[in-house]
CSV table of C-alpha atoms in Angstrom, one decimal:
chain,number,residue,atom,x,y,z
A,1441,MET,CA,27.5,-9.3,92.6
A,1442,PHE,CA,29.5,-11.3,90.0
A,1443,GLY,CA,30.1,-14.9,91.0
A,1444,ARG,CA,27.0,-15.2,93.2
A,1445,THR,CA,25.0,-18.4,92.7
A,1446,GLU,CA,21.7,-18.0,90.9
A,1447,LYS,CA,18.4,-19.7,91.6
A,1448,PHE,CA,15.8,-20.0,88.9
A,1449,ASP,CA,12.2,-19.9,90.1
A,1450,THR,CA,10.7,-23.1,88.8
A,1451,SER,CA,7.4,-22.7,90.6
A,1452,GLN,CA,5.7,-21.0,87.6
A,1453,PRO,CA,8.1,-21.2,84.7
A,1454,ARG,CA,6.8,-20.1,81.3
A,1455,THR,CA,7.4,-22.9,78.9
A,1456,PRO,CA,9.4,-22.0,75.8
A,1457,ASP,CA,6.9,-21.2,73.2
A,1458,LEU,CA,8.7,-20.0,70.0
A,1459,THR,CA,6.4,-20.2,67.0
A,1460,HIS,CA,8.6,-18.4,64.4
A,1461,PRO,CA,9.0,-20.5,61.2
A,1462,VAL,CA,12.2,-22.4,60.8
A,1463,HIS,CA,14.4,-20.9,58.1
A,1464,PRO,CA,15.2,-23.1,55.1
A,1465,LEU,CA,18.9,-23.1,56.3
A,1466,PHE,CA,17.9,-25.1,59.3
A,1467,GLU,CA,15.0,-27.2,58.0
A,1468,ASP,CA,17.0,-30.3,57.2
A,1469,LEU,CA,18.5,-30.4,60.7
A,1470,GLY,CA,15.0,-30.5,62.2
A,1471,GLU,CA,13.2,-32.7,59.6
A,1472,LEU,CA,15.9,-35.1,58.3
A,1473,HIS,CA,18.0,-35.4,61.4
A,1474,HIS,CA,15.2,-34.9,64.0
A,1475,GLY,CA,17.1,-32.0,65.6
A,1476,PRO,CA,15.6,-29.9,68.4
A,1477,LEU,CA,12.8,-27.8,66.9
A,1478,MET,CA,13.2,-25.0,69.6
A,1479,VAL,CA,16.9,-24.6,68.6
A,1480,CYS,CA,16.0,-24.3,65.0
A,1481,ARG,CA,13.3,-21.7,65.7
A,1482,LEU,CA,15.7,-19.7,67.9
A,1483,ALA,CA,18.4,-19.9,65.2
A,1484,SER,CA,15.9,-18.6,62.7
A,1485,LEU,CA,15.0,-15.7,64.9
A,1486,LEU,CA,18.7,-14.8,65.4
A,1487,LEU,CA,19.1,-15.0,61.7
A,1488,GLU,CA,16.2,-12.5,61.2
A,1489,LYS,CA,17.6,-10.2,63.8
A,1490,ALA,CA,21.0,-10.3,62.0
A,1491,LEU,CA,19.6,-9.2,58.6
A,1492,PRO,CA,21.8,-6.0,58.6
A,1493,PHE,CA,24.9,-8.2,59.1
A,1494,PHE,CA,24.1,-10.5,56.2
A,1495,HIS,CA,23.0,-7.6,54.1
A,1496,ALA,CA,26.6,-6.3,54.4
A,1497,ILE,CA,28.1,-9.6,53.3
A,1498,LEU,CA,25.6,-10.9,50.7
A,1499,VAL,CA,24.2,-7.8,49.1
A,1500,VAL,CA,26.6,-4.9,49.5
A,1501,GLY,CA,30.0,-6.6,49.9
A,1502,ASP,CA,32.5,-6.5,47.0
A,1503,SER,CA,32.9,-10.2,46.2
A,1504,LEU,CA,35.7,-10.0,43.6
A,1505,PRO,CA,38.9,-11.4,45.1
A,1506,ASN,CA,42.0,-11.1,43.0
A,1507,CYS,CA,43.3,-14.6,42.7
A,1508,THR,CA,46.6,-13.6,41.1
A,1509,GLY,CA,47.7,-10.8,43.3
A,1510,GLY,CA,46.1,-11.8,46.6
A,1511,VAL,CA,42.6,-11.7,48.0
A,1512,GLU,CA,40.7,-8.5,48.0
A,1513,HIS,CA,37.2,-8.4,49.5
A,1514,PHE,CA,35.4,-5.4,50.9
A,1515,CYS,CA,32.5,-5.8,53.3
A,1516,PRO,CA,31.1,-2.6,54.9
A,1517,GLU,CA,30.0,-2.0,58.4
A,1518,PRO,CA,26.5,-3.5,58.9
A,1519,LYS,CA,23.8,-0.8,58.9
A,1520,ALA,CA,21.9,0.0,62.1
A,1521,SER,CA,18.7,-0.8,60.3
A,1522,LEU,CA,17.5,-1.8,56.8
A,1523,THR,CA,14.7,-0.5,54.6
A,1524,THR,CA,11.9,-2.9,53.7
A,1525,ASP,CA,13.5,-3.4,50.2
A,1526,GLU,CA,16.9,-4.1,51.8
A,1527,GLN,CA,15.4,-6.6,54.1
A,1528,GLU,CA,13.7,-8.5,51.3
A,1529,GLN,CA,16.9,-8.4,49.2
A,1530,THR,CA,18.8,-10.0,52.1
A,1531,ARG,CA,16.1,-12.6,52.8
A,1532,LYS,CA,16.3,-13.6,49.1
A,1533,MET,CA,20.0,-14.0,49.3
A,1534,LEU,CA,19.8,-16.1,52.5
A,1535,ALA,CA,17.2,-18.3,50.8
A,1536,GLU,CA,19.6,-18.8,47.9
A,1537,LEU,CA,22.4,-19.5,50.4
A,1538,ALA,CA,20.2,-22.2,52.0
A,1539,THR,CA,20.1,-24.1,48.7
A,1540,GLY,CA,23.9,-24.7,49.0
A,1541,VAL,CA,24.3,-25.2,52.7
A,1542,THR,CA,23.9,-28.6,54.5
A,1543,ILE,CA,24.0,-28.9,58.3
A,1544,TYR,CA,25.0,-32.2,60.0
A,1545,PRO,CA,24.5,-33.0,63.8
A,1546,GLY,CA,28.0,-34.4,64.3
A,1547,PHE,CA,31.5,-34.4,62.9
A,1548,PRO,CA,32.8,-37.1,60.5
A,1549,PRO,CA,34.0,-40.1,62.5
A,1550,ASN,CA,37.6,-39.9,61.1
A,1551,TRP,CA,38.0,-36.3,62.3
A,1552,ASP,CA,40.2,-35.5,65.3
A,1553,VAL,CA,38.1,-32.8,67.0
A,1554,GLU,CA,38.6,-31.1,70.3
A,1555,PRO,CA,35.6,-31.8,72.7
A,1556,ALA,CA,35.1,-28.1,73.1
A,1557,GLN,CA,34.7,-27.4,69.4
A,1558,LEU,CA,31.1,-26.4,68.7
A,1559,GLY,CA,31.0,-26.4,65.0
A,1560,GLN,CA,32.9,-26.2,61.7
A,1561,THR,CA,32.1,-25.0,58.2
A,1562,CYS,CA,33.8,-26.5,55.2
A,1563,PRO,CA,33.4,-25.3,51.5
A,1564,ASP,CA,31.5,-27.5,49.1
A,1565,TYR,CA,32.9,-27.0,45.6
A,1566,ASN,CA,30.1,-29.1,44.1
A,1567,VAL,CA,27.6,-26.3,44.7
A,1568,GLU,CA,27.1,-23.3,42.5
A,1569,PHE,CA,24.6,-20.6,43.1
A,1570,PRO,CA,22.5,-18.6,40.6
A,1571,HIS,CA,23.7,-15.2,41.8
A,1572,LEU,CA,26.3,-15.7,44.6
A,1573,SER,CA,29.8,-15.9,43.1
A,1574,GLY,CA,31.2,-18.4,45.6
A,1575,ARG,CA,30.5,-22.0,46.6
A,1576,GLY,CA,28.3,-23.8,49.1
A,1577,SER,CA,29.2,-25.1,52.5
A,1578,THR,CA,28.8,-28.1,54.8
A,1579,ILE,CA,28.3,-27.3,58.5
A,1580,PHE,CA,29.1,-29.8,61.2
A,1581,LEU,CA,27.8,-29.4,64.7
A,1582,ASN,CA,29.0,-31.0,67.9
A,1583,SER,CA,26.5,-33.8,68.6
A,1584,ASP,CA,27.5,-33.9,72.2
A,1585,ARG,CA,25.8,-30.6,72.7
A,1586,ILE,CA,22.6,-31.9,71.2
A,1587,LYS,CA,22.8,-34.9,73.5
A,1588,ALA,CA,23.4,-32.6,76.5
A,1589,LEU,CA,20.3,-30.6,75.5
A,1590,TYR,CA,18.1,-33.8,75.5
A,1591,ARG,CA,19.5,-34.9,78.8
A,1592,ALA,CA,18.7,-31.5,80.3
A,1593,ALA,CA,15.1,-31.7,79.0
A,1594,LYS,CA,14.7,-35.3,80.3
A,1595,SER,CA,16.0,-34.4,83.8
A,1596,ASN,CA,14.0,-31.1,83.9
A,1597,ASP,CA,17.2,-29.1,84.3
A,1598,HIS,CA,16.1,-25.6,83.3
A,1599,ALA,CA,19.4,-23.9,83.5
A,1600,ALA,CA,21.1,-26.5,81.3
A,1601,PHE,CA,18.2,-26.6,78.9
A,1602,PHE,CA,18.3,-22.8,78.4
A,1603,TRP,CA,22.0,-22.7,77.9
A,1604,TYR,CA,22.4,-25.6,75.5
A,1605,THR,CA,19.4,-24.3,73.4
A,1606,LEU,CA,21.1,-20.9,73.1
A,1607,GLN,CA,24.5,-22.3,72.6
A,1608,LEU,CA,23.4,-24.6,69.7
A,1609,ALA,CA,21.3,-21.8,68.1
A,1610,LYS,CA,24.1,-19.2,68.2
A,1611,THR,CA,26.6,-21.8,66.9
A,1612,MET,CA,24.3,-22.5,63.9
A,1613,VAL,CA,24.1,-18.8,63.0
A,1614,HIS,CA,27.8,-18.4,63.7
A,1615,GLU,CA,28.6,-21.1,61.2
A,1616,VAL,CA,26.1,-19.6,58.7
A,1617,ALA,CA,28.1,-16.4,58.8
A,1618,HIS,CA,31.2,-18.4,57.6
A,1619,ALA,CA,29.0,-20.0,54.9
A,1620,ALA,CA,27.8,-16.6,53.8
A,1621,VAL,CA,31.4,-15.4,53.4
A,1622,LEU,CA,32.4,-18.5,51.5
A,1623,SER,CA,29.4,-18.0,49.2
A,1624,THR,CA,30.8,-14.7,48.0
A,1625,MET,CA,34.4,-16.0,47.5
A,1626,SER,CA,34.9,-17.0,43.9
A,1627,CYS,CA,38.7,-17.7,44.4
A,1628,THR,CA,39.2,-21.3,45.2
A,1629,PHE,CA,42.8,-20.7,46.3
A,1630,ALA,CA,41.7,-18.1,48.8
A,1631,VAL,CA,39.3,-20.5,50.4
A,1632,GLU,CA,41.5,-23.6,50.4
A,1633,SER,CA,44.6,-21.7,51.8
A,1634,ARG,CA,42.4,-19.8,54.3
A,1635,HIS,CA,43.5,-16.6,52.7
A,1636,VAL,CA,39.8,-15.7,53.0
A,1637,TYR,CA,40.8,-14.7,56.6
A,1638,ASP,CA,43.8,-12.6,55.4
A,1639,THR,CA,41.9,-9.5,54.1
A,1640,MET,CA,38.2,-10.2,54.7
A,1641,PHE,CA,37.3,-7.9,57.6
A,1642,ILE,CA,33.7,-7.0,58.2
A,1643,GLY,CA,33.3,-3.3,58.6
A,1644,LEU,CA,35.6,-1.9,61.3
A,1645,SER,CA,36.2,-5.3,63.0
A,1646,GLN,CA,39.7,-5.9,64.2
A,1647,PHE,CA,39.6,-9.6,63.6
A,1648,SER,CA,38.7,-11.7,60.6
A,1649,GLU,CA,36.6,-14.2,62.6
A,1650,HIS,CA,33.2,-13.7,60.9
A,1651,GLY,CA,31.2,-15.9,63.2
A,1652,LEU,CA,32.3,-13.9,66.3
A,1653,ASP,CA,31.6,-10.7,64.4
A,1654,LEU,CA,28.0,-11.9,64.0
A,1655,GLU,CA,27.7,-12.8,67.7
A,1656,ASN,CA,29.1,-9.4,68.7
A,1657,PHE,CA,26.5,-7.8,66.4
A,1658,LEU,CA,23.7,-9.7,68.0
A,1659,PHE,CA,24.7,-9.6,71.7
A,1660,GLY,CA,27.1,-6.7,72.1
A,1661,GLY,CA,29.8,-9.2,72.9
A,1662,VAL,CA,30.3,-13.0,72.9
A,1663,VAL,CA,28.0,-15.1,75.1
A,1664,ASN,CA,30.0,-18.0,76.4
A,1665,ARG,CA,31.2,-19.4,79.7
A,1666,ILE,CA,34.1,-19.3,82.1
A,1667,ALA,CA,34.9,-22.6,83.7
A,1668,PRO,CA,36.5,-22.4,87.1
A,1669,TRP,CA,37.8,-25.6,88.5
A,1670,LYS,CA,35.3,-25.6,91.3
A,1671,ARG,CA,33.0,-28.1,93.0
A,1672,GLU,CA,29.9,-26.0,94.0
A,1673,ALA,CA,27.2,-25.3,91.5
A,1674,PHE,CA,26.5,-21.8,90.0
A,1675,TYR,CA,22.9,-22.5,89.1
A,1676,PHE,CA,19.9,-24.0,90.9
A,1677,ASP,CA,16.4,-25.1,89.8
A,1678,GLY,CA,14.8,-24.1,93.1
A,1679,ASP,CA,17.0,-26.0,95.6
A,1680,LYS,CA,18.3,-28.6,93.0
A,1681,PRO,CA,21.7,-27.8,91.6
A,1682,SER,CA,22.0,-27.7,87.8
A,1683,SER,CA,24.3,-29.9,85.9
A,1684,LEU,CA,26.1,-26.8,84.5
A,1685,ASP,CA,29.6,-26.6,86.0
A,1686,PHE,CA,30.5,-23.2,84.7
A,1687,MET,CA,29.3,-19.6,84.7
A,1688,ILE,CA,27.6,-18.1,81.6
A,1689,THR,CA,29.1,-14.7,80.7
A,1690,LEU,CA,29.2,-12.0,78.1
A,1691,GLY,CA,32.8,-11.3,77.1
A,1692,ASP,CA,33.8,-8.0,75.6
A,1693,TYR,CA,34.9,-8.5,71.9
A,1694,PRO,CA,37.5,-8.5,70.6
A,1695,ASP,CA,39.7,-9.8,73.4
A,1696,PRO,CA,43.1,-11.5,73.6
A,1697,LEU,CA,41.5,-14.9,73.6
A,1698,THR,CA,40.5,-14.4,70.0
A,1699,GLU,CA,44.1,-14.3,69.0
A,1700,ASP,CA,45.0,-17.2,71.3
A,1701,LEU,CA,42.2,-19.6,70.3
A,1702,TYR,CA,41.3,-18.7,66.7
A,1703,VAL,CA,44.8,-19.2,65.4
A,1704,TYR,CA,43.8,-18.7,61.7
A,1705,CYS,CA,42.4,-15.3,62.2
A,1706,LYS,CA,44.1,-12.1,61.3
A,1707,HIS,CA,44.3,-9.0,63.4
A,1708,ARG,CA,44.5,-5.3,62.4
A,1709,GLY,CA,44.9,-2.2,64.4
A,1710,PRO,CA,46.6,-1.6,67.7
A,1711,PRO,CA,47.5,-4.5,70.0
A,1712,LEU,CA,44.7,-5.6,72.4
A,1713,ALA,CA,45.1,-5.1,76.1
A,1714,ASP,CA,46.0,-8.4,77.7
A,1715,ALA,CA,42.9,-8.5,79.9
A,1716,LEU,CA,39.4,-10.1,79.7
A,1717,THR,CA,36.2,-8.4,80.9
A,1718,GLU,CA,33.4,-10.9,81.5
A,1719,TRP,CA,29.8,-9.8,82.4
A,1720,HIS,CA,27.3,-12.0,84.3
A,1721,VAL,CA,24.5,-13.3,82.1
A,1722,SER,CA,21.4,-14.3,84.0
A,1723,LEU,CA,19.2,-17.3,83.4
A,1724,SER,CA,16.2,-15.1,83.1
A,1725,TRP,CA,17.8,-13.3,80.2
A,1726,ILE,CA,18.3,-16.6,78.3
A,1727,HIS,CA,14.8,-17.7,79.2
A,1728,GLN,CA,13.2,-14.7,77.6
A,1729,LEU,CA,15.0,-15.6,74.3
A,1730,LEU,CA,12.8,-18.7,74.2
A,1731,LEU,CA,9.5,-16.7,74.5
A,1732,GLN,CA,7.7,-15.5,71.4
A,1733,SER,CA,6.3,-12.5,73.2
A,1734,PHE,CA,9.9,-11.2,73.7
A,1735,TRP,CA,10.7,-11.6,70.0
A,1736,ASP,CA,7.5,-9.9,68.9
A,1737,SER,CA,9.0,-6.8,70.4
A,1738,ALA,CA,12.7,-7.5,69.8
A,1739,LEU,CA,12.4,-7.9,66.1
A,1740,LYS,CA,10.9,-4.3,65.9
A,1741,SER,CA,13.6,-2.8,68.2
A,1742,ASP,CA,17.1,-1.6,67.5
A,1743,ASN,CA,20.3,-3.8,67.5
A,1744,SER,CA,20.6,-3.5,71.3
A,1745,ALA,CA,17.5,-5.6,71.9
A,1746,LEU,CA,19.4,-8.8,72.5
A,1747,HIS,CA,22.2,-7.3,74.5
A,1748,PRO,CA,22.3,-8.7,78.1
A,1749,PRO,CA,22.3,-6.1,80.8
A,1750,ARG,CA,25.8,-5.4,82.2
A,1751,THR,CA,25.1,-5.2,85.9
A,1752,SER,CA,28.1,-7.1,87.3
A,1753,GLY,CA,31.3,-8.6,86.0
A,1754,ILE,CA,34.9,-9.3,86.5
A,1755,ILE,CA,38.2,-8.3,84.9
A,1756,LEU,CA,40.7,-11.2,84.4
A,1757,GLY,CA,44.3,-11.3,83.5
A,1758,ARG,CA,46.9,-14.0,82.9
A,1759,LEU,CA,48.1,-15.1,86.3
A,1760,ARG,CA,51.7,-14.4,87.2
A,1761,ASN,CA,52.0,-12.2,84.2
A,1762,PRO,CA,53.0,-8.7,85.3
A,1763,GLU,CA,52.1,-7.0,81.9
A,1764,SER,CA,48.7,-8.7,81.9
A,1765,MET,CA,48.0,-7.6,85.5
A,1766,LYS,CA,48.9,-4.0,84.5
A,1767,ALA,CA,46.3,-4.3,81.7
A,1768,VAL,CA,43.8,-5.4,84.4
A,1769,GLU,CA,44.6,-2.4,86.5
A,1770,SER,CA,44.3,-0.1,83.5
A,1771,ARG,CA,40.9,-1.6,82.7
A,1772,ILE,CA,39.8,-1.1,86.3
A,1773,GLU,CA,40.7,2.6,86.2
A,1774,GLU,CA,39.0,3.0,82.9
A,1775,LEU,CA,35.7,1.6,84.2
A,1776,ARG,CA,35.9,3.6,87.4
A,1777,ALA,CA,36.5,6.8,85.3
A,1778,ALA,CA,33.3,6.2,83.4
A,1779,GLY,CA,31.3,6.8,86.6
A,1780,VAL,CA,28.8,4.0,86.0
A,1781,TYR,CA,30.3,1.1,87.9
A,1782,ASN,CA,31.9,0.4,91.2
A,1783,VAL,CA,35.0,-1.7,90.7
A,1784,THR,CA,37.0,-3.3,93.5
A,1785,ASP,CA,40.8,-3.4,93.5
A,1786,PHE,CA,40.5,-7.1,92.6
A,1787,GLY,CA,38.5,-6.3,89.4
A,1788,TYR,CA,34.9,-7.2,90.6
A,1789,ILE,CA,32.4,-4.9,88.8
A,1790,SER,CA,29.1,-4.0,90.2
A,1791,LEU,CA,26.4,-1.4,90.0
A,1792,ASP,CA,26.0,-1.7,93.8
A,1793,PRO,CA,28.1,-0.2,96.5
A,1794,ILE,CA,31.5,-1.8,96.7
A,1795,VAL,CA,31.4,-4.6,99.3
A,1796,GLY,CA,34.5,-6.6,98.2
A,1797,PRO,CA,34.8,-10.0,96.5
A,1798,PRO,CA,31.7,-12.2,96.7
A,1799,LYS,CA,31.4,-14.8,99.4
A,1800,THR,CA,29.9,-17.4,97.2
A,1801,GLY,CA,30.6,-18.6,93.7
A,1802,ILE,CA,34.0,-18.1,92.1
A,1803,ALA,CA,35.8,-16.4,94.9
A,1804,ALA,CA,34.5,-18.9,97.5
A,1805,SER,CA,35.8,-21.8,95.5
A,1806,ALA,CA,38.3,-24.1,97.2
A,1807,ILE,CA,40.3,-24.1,94.0
A,1808,ARG,CA,41.0,-20.6,92.8
A,1809,LYS,CA,42.2,-21.1,89.3
A,1810,VAL,CA,40.2,-20.0,86.2
A,1811,LYS,CA,41.1,-21.3,82.8
A,1812,ASP,CA,40.1,-19.9,79.5
A,1813,LEU,CA,36.8,-20.5,77.8
A,1814,SER,CA,37.7,-23.9,76.5
A,1815,ARG,CA,40.4,-25.9,74.8
A,1816,TRP,CA,40.4,-25.0,71.1
A,1817,MET,CA,42.4,-26.4,68.2
A,1818,PHE,CA,46.1,-26.5,69.0
A,1819,HIS,CA,46.3,-24.5,72.2
A,1820,GLU,CA,46.6,-25.7,75.7
A,1821,PRO,CA,44.4,-24.0,78.3
A,1822,MET,CA,45.7,-20.8,79.8
A,1823,VAL,CA,45.1,-19.7,83.4
A,1824,TRP,CA,43.3,-16.5,84.0
A,1825,GLY,CA,42.2,-14.8,87.2
A,1826,PRO,CA,41.6,-11.5,89.0
A,1827,LEU,CA,44.1,-9.4,90.9
A,1828,ASP,CA,43.0,-11.1,94.2
A,1829,ASN,CA,46.1,-13.1,95.0
A,1830,SER,CA,44.0,-15.6,96.9
A,1831,TRP,CA,43.2,-17.1,93.5
A,1832,TYR,CA,46.7,-18.3,93.1
């Protein structure tokens, strides 16, 4: 049931053992800045799994923006799989991209950055590529996340270690997706004015947020967290509570938070329903991403290999917002009609018989409010919750 506390069996945990070579894009982070090697290896594996995505941008995409009449850029829907030749083409272009991308573990000291911001990519006009028509990039990562990872390792906090390893790795490939797009944009005006987001949609995507497009390609949604204002822990190492004070989830993408939080993105198509669907992500799923034996199989499998199983979840709406609550009710009926899930009237999703809201975790919290994933850029937190009025 969604919201239940989760205990990770630490009696015989398999130590993360990734052996995949670190991609040149991430070598400097590990070697020059002494970044976490396991994160660099995981990011390299995610990059390899995302070859069809980068093939669509770097190999097939039309990279001829019209600087006088606006920006025009075509990027097709990523293929389900690539031929051997297409894979090699894409690897060569990623290797070229690596010559013009620099990653730093921290933001410049004079930047005013929200604590929740994970990374940022800026164009580097001093870089020119042999074949790519655009410019290089500088990627800045939130150093607080790296510090949190080291604290988790030092305190033997498995849950926190797993999460921060995944969060850092997926942030790195998220930002590389932005760098890949910038490397194809020859129009300086388009980049500086952020018009790159006006017309650059990848395939059939409804939003021009290329990093989230990549995460959705890899995971079938966006792996993130919902952060209830609650006091009890969600995750335990045996009987020891983890330092994580939030629940790891997979959010359906796109969702209304994309419009709220990523203010520079453009949207196309019909308006999105004002409801969030969040699926529980287990620690065991994250743990397997750190095992080479899992990747030996996953790299040979289809694009669903990294999708977390959707066994339980919750549908959230903007509290005290009648239209949003109608959207939640509509989503509940939609899931029920599919015949796969049991969904309570309060929006709790389960593959098990309906037993009502959980007695532990979110619904048992003394404080019933749920805010959005994080504060981002210029937006204040919003308050989200299920239809259960005990939350508010």
